[in-house]
PDB file of C-alpha atoms in Angstrom:
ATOM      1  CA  UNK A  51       2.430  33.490 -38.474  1.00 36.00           C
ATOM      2  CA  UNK A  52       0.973  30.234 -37.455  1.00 40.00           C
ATOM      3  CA  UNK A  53       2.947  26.958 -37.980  1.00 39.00           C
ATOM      4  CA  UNK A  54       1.760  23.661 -38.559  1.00 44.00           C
ATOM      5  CA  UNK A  55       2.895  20.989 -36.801  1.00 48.00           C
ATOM      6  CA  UNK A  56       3.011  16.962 -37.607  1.00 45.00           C
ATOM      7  CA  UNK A  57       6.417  16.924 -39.927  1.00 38.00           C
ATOM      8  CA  UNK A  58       9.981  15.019 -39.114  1.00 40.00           C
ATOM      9  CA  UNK A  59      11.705  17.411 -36.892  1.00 43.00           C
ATOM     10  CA  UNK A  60      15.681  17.813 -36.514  1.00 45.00           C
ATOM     11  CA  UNK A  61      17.016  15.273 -33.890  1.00 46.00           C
ATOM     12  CA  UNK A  62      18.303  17.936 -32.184  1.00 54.00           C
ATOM     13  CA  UNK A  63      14.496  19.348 -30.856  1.00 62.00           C
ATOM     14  CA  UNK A  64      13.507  18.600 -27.366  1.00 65.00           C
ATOM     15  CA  UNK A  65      10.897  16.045 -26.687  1.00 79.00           C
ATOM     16  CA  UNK A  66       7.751  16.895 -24.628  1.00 84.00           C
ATOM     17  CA  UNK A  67       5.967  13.917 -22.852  1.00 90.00           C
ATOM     18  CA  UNK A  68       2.933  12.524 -24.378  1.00 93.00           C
ATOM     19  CA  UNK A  69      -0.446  14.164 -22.608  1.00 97.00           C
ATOM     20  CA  UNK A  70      -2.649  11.386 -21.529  1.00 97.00           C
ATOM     21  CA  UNK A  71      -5.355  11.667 -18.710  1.00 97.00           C
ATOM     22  CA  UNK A  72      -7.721   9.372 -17.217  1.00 97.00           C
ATOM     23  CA  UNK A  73     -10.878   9.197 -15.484  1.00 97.00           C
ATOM     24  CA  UNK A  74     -13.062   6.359 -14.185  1.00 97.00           C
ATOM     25  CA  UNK A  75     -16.497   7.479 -14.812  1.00 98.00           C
ATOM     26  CA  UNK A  76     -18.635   7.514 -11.495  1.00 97.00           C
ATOM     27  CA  UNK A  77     -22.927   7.398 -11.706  1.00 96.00           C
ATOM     28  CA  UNK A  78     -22.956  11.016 -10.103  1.00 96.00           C
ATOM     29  CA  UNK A  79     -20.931  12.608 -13.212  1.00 97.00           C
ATOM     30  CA  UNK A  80     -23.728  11.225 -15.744  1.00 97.00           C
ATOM     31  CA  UNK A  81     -27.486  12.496 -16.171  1.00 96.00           C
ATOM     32  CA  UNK A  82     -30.933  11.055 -16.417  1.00 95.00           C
ATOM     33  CA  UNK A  83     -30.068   8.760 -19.498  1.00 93.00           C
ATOM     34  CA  UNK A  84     -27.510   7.401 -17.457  1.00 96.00           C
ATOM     35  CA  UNK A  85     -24.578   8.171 -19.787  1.00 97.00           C
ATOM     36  CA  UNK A  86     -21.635  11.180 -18.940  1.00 98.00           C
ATOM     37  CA  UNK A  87     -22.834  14.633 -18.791  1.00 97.00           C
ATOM     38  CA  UNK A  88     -21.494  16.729 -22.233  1.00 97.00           C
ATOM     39  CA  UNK A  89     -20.091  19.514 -19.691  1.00 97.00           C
ATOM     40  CA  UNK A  90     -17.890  16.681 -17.825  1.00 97.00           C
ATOM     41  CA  UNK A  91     -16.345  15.505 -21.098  1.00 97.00           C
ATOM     42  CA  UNK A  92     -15.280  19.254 -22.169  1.00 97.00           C
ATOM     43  CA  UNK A  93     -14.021  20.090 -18.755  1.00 97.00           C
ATOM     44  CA  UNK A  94     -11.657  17.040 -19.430  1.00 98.00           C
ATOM     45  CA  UNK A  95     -10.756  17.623 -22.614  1.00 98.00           C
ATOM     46  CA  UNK A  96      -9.959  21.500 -21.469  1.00 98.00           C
ATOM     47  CA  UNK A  97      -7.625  19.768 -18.579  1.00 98.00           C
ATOM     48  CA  UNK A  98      -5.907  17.923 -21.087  1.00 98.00           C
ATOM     49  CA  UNK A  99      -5.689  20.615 -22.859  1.00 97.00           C
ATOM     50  CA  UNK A 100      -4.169  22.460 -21.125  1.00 98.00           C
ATOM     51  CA  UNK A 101      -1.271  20.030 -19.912  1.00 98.00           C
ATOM     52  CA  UNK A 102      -0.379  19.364 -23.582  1.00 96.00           C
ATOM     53  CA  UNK A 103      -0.250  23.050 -24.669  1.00 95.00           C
ATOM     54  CA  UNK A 104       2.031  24.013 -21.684  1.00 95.00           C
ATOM     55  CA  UNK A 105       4.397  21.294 -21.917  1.00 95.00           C
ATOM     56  CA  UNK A 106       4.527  21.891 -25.398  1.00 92.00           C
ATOM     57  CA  UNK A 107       5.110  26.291 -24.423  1.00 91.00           C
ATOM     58  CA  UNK A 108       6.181  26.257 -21.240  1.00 91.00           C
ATOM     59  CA  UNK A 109       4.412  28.896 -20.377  1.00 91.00           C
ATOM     60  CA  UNK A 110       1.184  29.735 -18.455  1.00 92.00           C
ATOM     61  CA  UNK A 111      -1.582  28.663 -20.936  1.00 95.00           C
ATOM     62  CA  UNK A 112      -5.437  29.584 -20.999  1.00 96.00           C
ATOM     63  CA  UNK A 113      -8.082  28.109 -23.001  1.00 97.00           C
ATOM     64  CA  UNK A 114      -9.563  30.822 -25.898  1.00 97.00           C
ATOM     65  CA  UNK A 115     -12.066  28.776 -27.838  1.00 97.00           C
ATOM     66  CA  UNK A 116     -13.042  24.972 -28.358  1.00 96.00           C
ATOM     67  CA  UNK A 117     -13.413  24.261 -32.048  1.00 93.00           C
ATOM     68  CA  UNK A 118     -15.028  20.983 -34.258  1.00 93.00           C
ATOM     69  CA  UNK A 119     -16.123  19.600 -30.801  1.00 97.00           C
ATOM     70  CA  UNK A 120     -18.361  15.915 -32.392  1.00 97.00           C
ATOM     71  CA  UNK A 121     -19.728  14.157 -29.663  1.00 97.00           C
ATOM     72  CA  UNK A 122     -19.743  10.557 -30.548  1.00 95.00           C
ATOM     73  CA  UNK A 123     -20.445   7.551 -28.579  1.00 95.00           C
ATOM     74  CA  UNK A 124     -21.869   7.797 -25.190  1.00 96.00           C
ATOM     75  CA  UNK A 125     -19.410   7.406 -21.842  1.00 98.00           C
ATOM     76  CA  UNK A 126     -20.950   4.805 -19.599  1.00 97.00           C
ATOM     77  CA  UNK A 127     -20.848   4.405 -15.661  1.00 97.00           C
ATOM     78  CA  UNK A 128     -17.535   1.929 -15.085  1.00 96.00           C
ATOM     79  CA  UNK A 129     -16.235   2.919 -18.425  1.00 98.00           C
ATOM     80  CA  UNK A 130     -12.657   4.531 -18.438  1.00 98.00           C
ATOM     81  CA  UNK A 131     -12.265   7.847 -19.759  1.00 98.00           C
ATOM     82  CA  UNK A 132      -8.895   7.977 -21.765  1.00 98.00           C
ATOM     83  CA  UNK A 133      -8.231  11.476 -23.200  1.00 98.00           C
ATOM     84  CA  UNK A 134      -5.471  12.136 -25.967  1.00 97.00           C
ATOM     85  CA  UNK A 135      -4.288  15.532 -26.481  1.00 97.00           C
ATOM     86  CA  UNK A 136      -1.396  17.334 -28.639  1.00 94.00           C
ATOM     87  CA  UNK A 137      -0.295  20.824 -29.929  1.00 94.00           C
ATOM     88  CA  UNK A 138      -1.175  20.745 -34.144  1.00 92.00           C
ATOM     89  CA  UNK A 139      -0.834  24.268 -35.141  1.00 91.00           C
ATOM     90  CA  UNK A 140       1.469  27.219 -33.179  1.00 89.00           C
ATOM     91  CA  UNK A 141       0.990  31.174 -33.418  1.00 88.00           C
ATOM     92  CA  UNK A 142       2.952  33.659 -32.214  1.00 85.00           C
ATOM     93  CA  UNK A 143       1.318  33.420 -28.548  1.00 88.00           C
ATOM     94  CA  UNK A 144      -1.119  30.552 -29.266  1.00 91.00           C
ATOM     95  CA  UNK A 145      -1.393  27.018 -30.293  1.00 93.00           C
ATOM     96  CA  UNK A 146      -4.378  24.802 -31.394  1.00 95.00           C
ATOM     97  CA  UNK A 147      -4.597  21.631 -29.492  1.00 96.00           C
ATOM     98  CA  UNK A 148      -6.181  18.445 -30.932  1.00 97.00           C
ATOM     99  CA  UNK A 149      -7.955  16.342 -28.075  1.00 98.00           C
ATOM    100  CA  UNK A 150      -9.760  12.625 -28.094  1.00 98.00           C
ATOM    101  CA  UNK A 151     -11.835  11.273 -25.692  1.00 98.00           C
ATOM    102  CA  UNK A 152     -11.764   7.118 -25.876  1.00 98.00           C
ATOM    103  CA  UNK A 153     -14.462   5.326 -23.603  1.00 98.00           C
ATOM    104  CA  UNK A 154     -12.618   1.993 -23.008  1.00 98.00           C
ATOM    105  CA  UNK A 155     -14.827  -0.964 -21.307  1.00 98.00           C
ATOM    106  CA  UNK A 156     -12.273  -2.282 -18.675  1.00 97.00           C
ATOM    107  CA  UNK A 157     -13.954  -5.757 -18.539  1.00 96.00           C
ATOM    108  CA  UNK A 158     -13.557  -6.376 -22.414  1.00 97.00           C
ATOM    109  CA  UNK A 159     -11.233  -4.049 -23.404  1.00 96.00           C
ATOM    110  CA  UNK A 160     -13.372  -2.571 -25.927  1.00 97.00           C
ATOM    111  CA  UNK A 161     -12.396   1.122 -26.862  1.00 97.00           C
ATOM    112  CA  UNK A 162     -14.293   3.482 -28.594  1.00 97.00           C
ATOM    113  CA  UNK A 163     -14.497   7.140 -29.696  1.00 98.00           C
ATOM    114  CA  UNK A 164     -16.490   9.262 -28.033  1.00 98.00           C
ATOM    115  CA  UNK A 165     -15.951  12.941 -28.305  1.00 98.00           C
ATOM    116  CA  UNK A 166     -12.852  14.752 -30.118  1.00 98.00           C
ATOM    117  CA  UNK A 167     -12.432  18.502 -30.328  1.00 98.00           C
ATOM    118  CA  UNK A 168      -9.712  21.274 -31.138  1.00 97.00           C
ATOM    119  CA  UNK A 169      -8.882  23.856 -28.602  1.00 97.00           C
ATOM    120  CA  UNK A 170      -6.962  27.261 -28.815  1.00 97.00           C
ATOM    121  CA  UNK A 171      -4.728  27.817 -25.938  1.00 96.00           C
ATOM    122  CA  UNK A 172      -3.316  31.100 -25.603  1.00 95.00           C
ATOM    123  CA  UNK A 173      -0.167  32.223 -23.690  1.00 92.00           C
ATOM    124  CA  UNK A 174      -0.715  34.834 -20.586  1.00 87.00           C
ATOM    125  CA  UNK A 175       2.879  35.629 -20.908  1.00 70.00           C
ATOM    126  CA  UNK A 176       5.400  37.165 -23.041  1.00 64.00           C
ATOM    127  CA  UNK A 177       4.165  37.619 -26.494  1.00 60.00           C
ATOM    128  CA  UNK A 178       7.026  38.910 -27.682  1.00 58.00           C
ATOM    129  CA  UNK A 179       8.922  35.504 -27.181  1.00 65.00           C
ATOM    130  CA  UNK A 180       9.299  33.321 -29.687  1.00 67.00           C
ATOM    131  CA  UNK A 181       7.212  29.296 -29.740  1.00 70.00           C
ATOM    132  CA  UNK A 182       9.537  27.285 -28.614  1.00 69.00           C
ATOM    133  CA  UNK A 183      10.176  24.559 -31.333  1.00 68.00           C
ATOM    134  CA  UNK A 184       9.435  21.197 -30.023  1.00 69.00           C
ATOM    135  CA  UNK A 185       8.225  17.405 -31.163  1.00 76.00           C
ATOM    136  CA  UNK A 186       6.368  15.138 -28.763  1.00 77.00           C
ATOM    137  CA  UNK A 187       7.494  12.044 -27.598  1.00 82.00           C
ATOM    138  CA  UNK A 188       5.333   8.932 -28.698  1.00 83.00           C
ATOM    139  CA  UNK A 189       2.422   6.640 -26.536  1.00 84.00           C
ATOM    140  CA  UNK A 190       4.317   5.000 -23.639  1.00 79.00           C
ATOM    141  CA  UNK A 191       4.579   1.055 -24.308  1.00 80.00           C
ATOM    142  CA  UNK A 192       1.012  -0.586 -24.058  1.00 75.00           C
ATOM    143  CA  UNK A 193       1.991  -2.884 -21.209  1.00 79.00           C
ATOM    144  CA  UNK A 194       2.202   0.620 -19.176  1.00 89.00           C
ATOM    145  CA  UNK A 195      -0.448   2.562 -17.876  1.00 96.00           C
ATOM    146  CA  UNK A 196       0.392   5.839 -17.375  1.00 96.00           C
ATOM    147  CA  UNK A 197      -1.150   9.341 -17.716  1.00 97.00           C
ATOM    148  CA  UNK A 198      -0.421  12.511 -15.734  1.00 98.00           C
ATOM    149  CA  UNK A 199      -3.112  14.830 -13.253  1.00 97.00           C
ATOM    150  CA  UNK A 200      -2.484  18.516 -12.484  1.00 97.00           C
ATOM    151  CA  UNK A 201      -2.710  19.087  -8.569  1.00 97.00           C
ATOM    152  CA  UNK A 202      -5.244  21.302  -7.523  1.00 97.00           C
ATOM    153  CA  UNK A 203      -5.456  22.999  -4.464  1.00 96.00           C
ATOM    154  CA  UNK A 204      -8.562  20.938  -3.243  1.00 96.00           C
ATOM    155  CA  UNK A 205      -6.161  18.262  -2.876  1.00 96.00           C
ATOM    156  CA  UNK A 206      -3.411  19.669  -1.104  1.00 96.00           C
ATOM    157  CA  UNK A 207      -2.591  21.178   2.556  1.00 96.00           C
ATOM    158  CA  UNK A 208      -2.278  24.911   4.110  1.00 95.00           C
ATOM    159  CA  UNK A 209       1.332  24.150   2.393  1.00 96.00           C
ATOM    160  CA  UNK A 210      -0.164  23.964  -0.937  1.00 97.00           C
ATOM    161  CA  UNK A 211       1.529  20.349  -0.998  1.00 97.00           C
ATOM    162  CA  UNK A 212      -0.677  17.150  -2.019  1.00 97.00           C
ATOM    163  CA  UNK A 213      -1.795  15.172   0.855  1.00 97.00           C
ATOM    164  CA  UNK A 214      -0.081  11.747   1.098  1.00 96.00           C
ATOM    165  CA  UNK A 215      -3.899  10.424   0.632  1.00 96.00           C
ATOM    166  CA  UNK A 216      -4.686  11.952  -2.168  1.00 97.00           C
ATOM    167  CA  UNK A 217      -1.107  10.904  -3.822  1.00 97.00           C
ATOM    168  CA  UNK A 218      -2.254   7.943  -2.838  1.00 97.00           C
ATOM    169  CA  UNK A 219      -5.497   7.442  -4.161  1.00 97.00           C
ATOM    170  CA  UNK A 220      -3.965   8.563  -7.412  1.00 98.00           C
ATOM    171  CA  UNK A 221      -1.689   5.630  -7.257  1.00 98.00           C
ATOM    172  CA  UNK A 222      -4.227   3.123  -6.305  1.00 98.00           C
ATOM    173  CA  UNK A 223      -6.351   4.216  -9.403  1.00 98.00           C
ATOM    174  CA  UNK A 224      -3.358   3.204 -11.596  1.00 98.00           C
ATOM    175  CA  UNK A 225      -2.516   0.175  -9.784  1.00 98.00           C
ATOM    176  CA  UNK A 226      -6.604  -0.431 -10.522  1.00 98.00           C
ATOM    177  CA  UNK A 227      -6.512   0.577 -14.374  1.00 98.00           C
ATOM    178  CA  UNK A 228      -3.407  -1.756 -14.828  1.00 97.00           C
ATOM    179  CA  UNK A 229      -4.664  -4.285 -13.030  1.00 98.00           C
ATOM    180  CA  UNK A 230      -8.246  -4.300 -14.686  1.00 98.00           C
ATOM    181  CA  UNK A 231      -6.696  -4.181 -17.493  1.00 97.00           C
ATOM    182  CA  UNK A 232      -3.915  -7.013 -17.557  1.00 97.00           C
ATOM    183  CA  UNK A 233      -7.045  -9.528 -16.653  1.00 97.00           C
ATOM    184  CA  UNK A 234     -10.611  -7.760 -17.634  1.00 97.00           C
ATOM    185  CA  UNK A 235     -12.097  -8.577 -14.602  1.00 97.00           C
ATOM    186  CA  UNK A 236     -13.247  -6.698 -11.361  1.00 97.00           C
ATOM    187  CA  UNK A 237     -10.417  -6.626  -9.001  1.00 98.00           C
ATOM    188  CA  UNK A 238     -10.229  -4.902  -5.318  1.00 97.00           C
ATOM    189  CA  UNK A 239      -6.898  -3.942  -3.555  1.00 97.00           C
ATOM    190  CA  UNK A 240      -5.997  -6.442  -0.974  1.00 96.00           C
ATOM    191  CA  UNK A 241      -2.884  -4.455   0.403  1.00 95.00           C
ATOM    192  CA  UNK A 242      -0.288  -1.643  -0.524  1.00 92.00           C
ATOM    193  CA  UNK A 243       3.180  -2.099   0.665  1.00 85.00           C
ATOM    194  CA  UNK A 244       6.271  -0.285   0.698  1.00 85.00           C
ATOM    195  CA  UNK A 245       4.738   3.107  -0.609  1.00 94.00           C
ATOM    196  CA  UNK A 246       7.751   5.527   0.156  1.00 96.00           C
ATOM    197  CA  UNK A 247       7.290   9.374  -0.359  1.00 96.00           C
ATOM    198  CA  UNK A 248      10.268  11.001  -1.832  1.00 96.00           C
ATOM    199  CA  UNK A 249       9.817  14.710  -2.542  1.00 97.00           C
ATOM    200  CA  UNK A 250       6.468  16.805  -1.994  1.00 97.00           C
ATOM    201  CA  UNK A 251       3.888  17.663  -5.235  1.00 97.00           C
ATOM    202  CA  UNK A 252       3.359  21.158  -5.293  1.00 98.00           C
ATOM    203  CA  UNK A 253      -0.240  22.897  -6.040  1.00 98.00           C
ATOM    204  CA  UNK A 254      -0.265  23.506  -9.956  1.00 97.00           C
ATOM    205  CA  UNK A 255       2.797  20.796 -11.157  1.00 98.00           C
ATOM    206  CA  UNK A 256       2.001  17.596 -13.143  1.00 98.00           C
ATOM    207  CA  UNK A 257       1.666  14.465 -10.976  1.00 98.00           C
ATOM    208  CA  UNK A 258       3.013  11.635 -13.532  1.00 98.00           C
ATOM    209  CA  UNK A 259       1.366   8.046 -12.763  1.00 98.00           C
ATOM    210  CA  UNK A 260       2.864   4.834 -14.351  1.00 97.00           C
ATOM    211  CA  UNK A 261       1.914   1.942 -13.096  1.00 97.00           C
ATOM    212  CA  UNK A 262       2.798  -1.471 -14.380  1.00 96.00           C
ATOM    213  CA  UNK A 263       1.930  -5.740 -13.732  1.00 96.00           C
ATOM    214  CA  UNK A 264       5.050  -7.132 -11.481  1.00 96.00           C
ATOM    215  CA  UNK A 265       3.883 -10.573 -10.629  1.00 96.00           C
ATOM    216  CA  UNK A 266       0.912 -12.950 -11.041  1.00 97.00           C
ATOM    217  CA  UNK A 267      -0.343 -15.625  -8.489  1.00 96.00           C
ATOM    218  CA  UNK A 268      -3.519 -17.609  -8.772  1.00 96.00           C
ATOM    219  CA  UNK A 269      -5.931 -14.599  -8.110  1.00 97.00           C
ATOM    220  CA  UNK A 270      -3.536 -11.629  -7.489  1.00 97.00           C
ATOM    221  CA  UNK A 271      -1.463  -9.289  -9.139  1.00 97.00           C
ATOM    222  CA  UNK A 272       1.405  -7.331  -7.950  1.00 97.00           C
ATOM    223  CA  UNK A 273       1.421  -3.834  -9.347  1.00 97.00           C
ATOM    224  CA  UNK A 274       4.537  -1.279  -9.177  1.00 97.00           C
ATOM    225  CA  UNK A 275       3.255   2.365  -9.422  1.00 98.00           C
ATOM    226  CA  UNK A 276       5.739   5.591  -9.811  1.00 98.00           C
ATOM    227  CA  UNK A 277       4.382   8.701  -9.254  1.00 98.00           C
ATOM    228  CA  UNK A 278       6.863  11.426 -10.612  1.00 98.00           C
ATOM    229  CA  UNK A 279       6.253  15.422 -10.399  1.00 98.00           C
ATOM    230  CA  UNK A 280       6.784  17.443 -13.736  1.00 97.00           C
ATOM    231  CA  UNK A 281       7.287  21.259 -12.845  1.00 97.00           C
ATOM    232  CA  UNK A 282       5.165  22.500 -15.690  1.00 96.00           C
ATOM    233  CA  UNK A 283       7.053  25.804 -16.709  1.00 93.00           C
ATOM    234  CA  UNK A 284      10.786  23.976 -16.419  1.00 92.00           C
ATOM    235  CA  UNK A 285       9.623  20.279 -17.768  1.00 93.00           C
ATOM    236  CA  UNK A 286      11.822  19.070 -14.817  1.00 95.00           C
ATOM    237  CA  UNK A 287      11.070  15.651 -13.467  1.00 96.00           C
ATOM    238  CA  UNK A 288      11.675  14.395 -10.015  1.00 97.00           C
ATOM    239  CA  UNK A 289      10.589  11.271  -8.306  1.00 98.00           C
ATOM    240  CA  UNK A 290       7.835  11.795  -5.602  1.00 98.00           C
ATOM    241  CA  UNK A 291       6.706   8.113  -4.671  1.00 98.00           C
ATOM    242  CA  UNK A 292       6.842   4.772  -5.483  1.00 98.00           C
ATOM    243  CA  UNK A 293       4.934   1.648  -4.500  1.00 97.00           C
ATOM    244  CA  UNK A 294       3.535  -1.599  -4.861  1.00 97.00           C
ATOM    245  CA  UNK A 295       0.027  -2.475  -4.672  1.00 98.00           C
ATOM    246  CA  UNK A 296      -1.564  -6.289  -4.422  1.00 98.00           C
ATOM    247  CA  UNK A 297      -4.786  -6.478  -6.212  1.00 98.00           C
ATOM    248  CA  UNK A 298      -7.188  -9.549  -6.426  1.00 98.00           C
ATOM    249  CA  UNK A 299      -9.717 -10.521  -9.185  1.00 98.00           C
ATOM    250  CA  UNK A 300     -13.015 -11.537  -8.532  1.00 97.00           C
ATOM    251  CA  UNK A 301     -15.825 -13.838 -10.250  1.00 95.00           C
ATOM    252  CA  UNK A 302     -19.439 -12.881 -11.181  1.00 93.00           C
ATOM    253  CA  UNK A 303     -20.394 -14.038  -7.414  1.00 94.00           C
ATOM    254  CA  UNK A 304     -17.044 -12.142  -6.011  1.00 93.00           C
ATOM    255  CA  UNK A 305     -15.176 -14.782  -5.433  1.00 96.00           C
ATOM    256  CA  UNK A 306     -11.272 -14.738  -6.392  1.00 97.00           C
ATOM    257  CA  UNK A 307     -11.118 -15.670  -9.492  1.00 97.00           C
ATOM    258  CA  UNK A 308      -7.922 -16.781 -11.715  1.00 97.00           C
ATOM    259  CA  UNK A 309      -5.619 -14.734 -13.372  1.00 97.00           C
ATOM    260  CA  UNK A 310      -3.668 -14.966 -16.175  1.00 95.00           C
ATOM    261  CA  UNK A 311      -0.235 -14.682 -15.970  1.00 94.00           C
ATOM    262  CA  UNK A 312       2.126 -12.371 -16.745  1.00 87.00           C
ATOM    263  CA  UNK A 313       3.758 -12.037 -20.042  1.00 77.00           C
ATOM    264  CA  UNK A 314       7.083 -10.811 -20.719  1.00 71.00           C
TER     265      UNK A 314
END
């Protein structure tokens, strides 16, 4: 019997994090019009997918079908990929998942839809065990940036732990979101400082990045990133590495430029 989702649940139900993924759209992911290839958007959408329905389960999902896929507006080079995604409907070894692409323009802050779609996820486990019965938590505060990445093993070492580089080029991407985002300008990193590791990211757990605006100066920002592991079949947390990144906005002619300051 399938189950819809969306009412007021008992107090008493666990909360699942909120799924939220994002990419910064590169020229070699888009085609010959210059705007992101159809195949890159669903292969996002299925990643996000795919973290939502087994946080929600908490059990080893695969996707089944993508259903009501609209393609919208068009994902430009620069633009930031933000992708939604949540569990609507539950079966007895299945759930739908509703998904939303957003491009957002991180010089002016303007967001837009651009492709939403509903996937069935289907559990490779026990079908005999009940859905768990679950509500999700709600967006993280808007002066956060956070969203989560599943390590792959392309990324890690003959350990099948992330390298330390690629941990932290996913923290300077969130330092670079935040920062983007708290001025609208282009901004480079100018240093990272006190980054300290403090427990390895496994091949196939959630990396967790949340990265938030510190301090201002004239033409920097100081960002503090966390990077926290999720084991996805647990929902355990742990701390894996913090740090603080200084970024610097630039003018037209890439020159530091002023920033404005930071608001409580």
């Amino acid at each position: 019997m399938e189950i819809p989702l969306g009412l007021c649940a008992p107090a008493a139900m666990p909360a699942i994090p909120f799924t939220r993924i994002a990419e910064l759209v590169f020229p070699e992911q888009t085609n010959h019009h210059g705007t992101l290839f159809g195949g890159v958007s669903l292969a996002l959408m299925d990643r996000a997918g795919y973290i939502a329905a087994t946080r929600f389960t908490r059990r080893c999902m695969v996707t089944a079908a993508f259903n009501d896929v609209a393609f919208g507006k068009p994902v430009l080079p620069g633009q930031l990929a933000e992708l939604s995604a949540r569990v609507v409907k539950t079966g007895r070894n299945s759930c739908d998942v509703m998904c939303e692409l957003v491009a957002e323009d991180l010089l002016s802050g303007e967001r837009q839809m651009a492709v939403s779609g509903r996937m069935v996820m289907v559990s490779t486990g026990d079908a005999a065990a009940p859905m768990p019965s679950a509500v999700v938590s709600p967006p993280p505060d808007d002066k956060l940036t956070q969203f989560v990445e599943v390590v792959f093993p392309d990324t890690s070492n003959h350990r099948d732990i992330l390298f330390g580089g690629e941990a932290l080029s996913m923290m300077g991407k969130a330092a670079f979101i935040a920062a983007t985002r708290h001025c609208r300008m282009t901004v480079v990193m100018a240093a990272s400082e006190e980054v300290e590791f403090r427990s390895p990211v496994k091949v196939g757990e959630f990396a967790i990045l949340t990265a938030r605006v510190l301090m201002t100066g004239k033409s920097s920002l100081r960002i503090g990133v966390e990077l926290d592991v999720e084991d996805p079949m647990t929902g355990d947390v742990r701390s894996s590495a913090i740090g603080r990144f200084t970024m610097v906005a630039l003018d037209d002619k890439g020159r530091p430029a002023q920033v404005p300051p930071r608001l409580d």
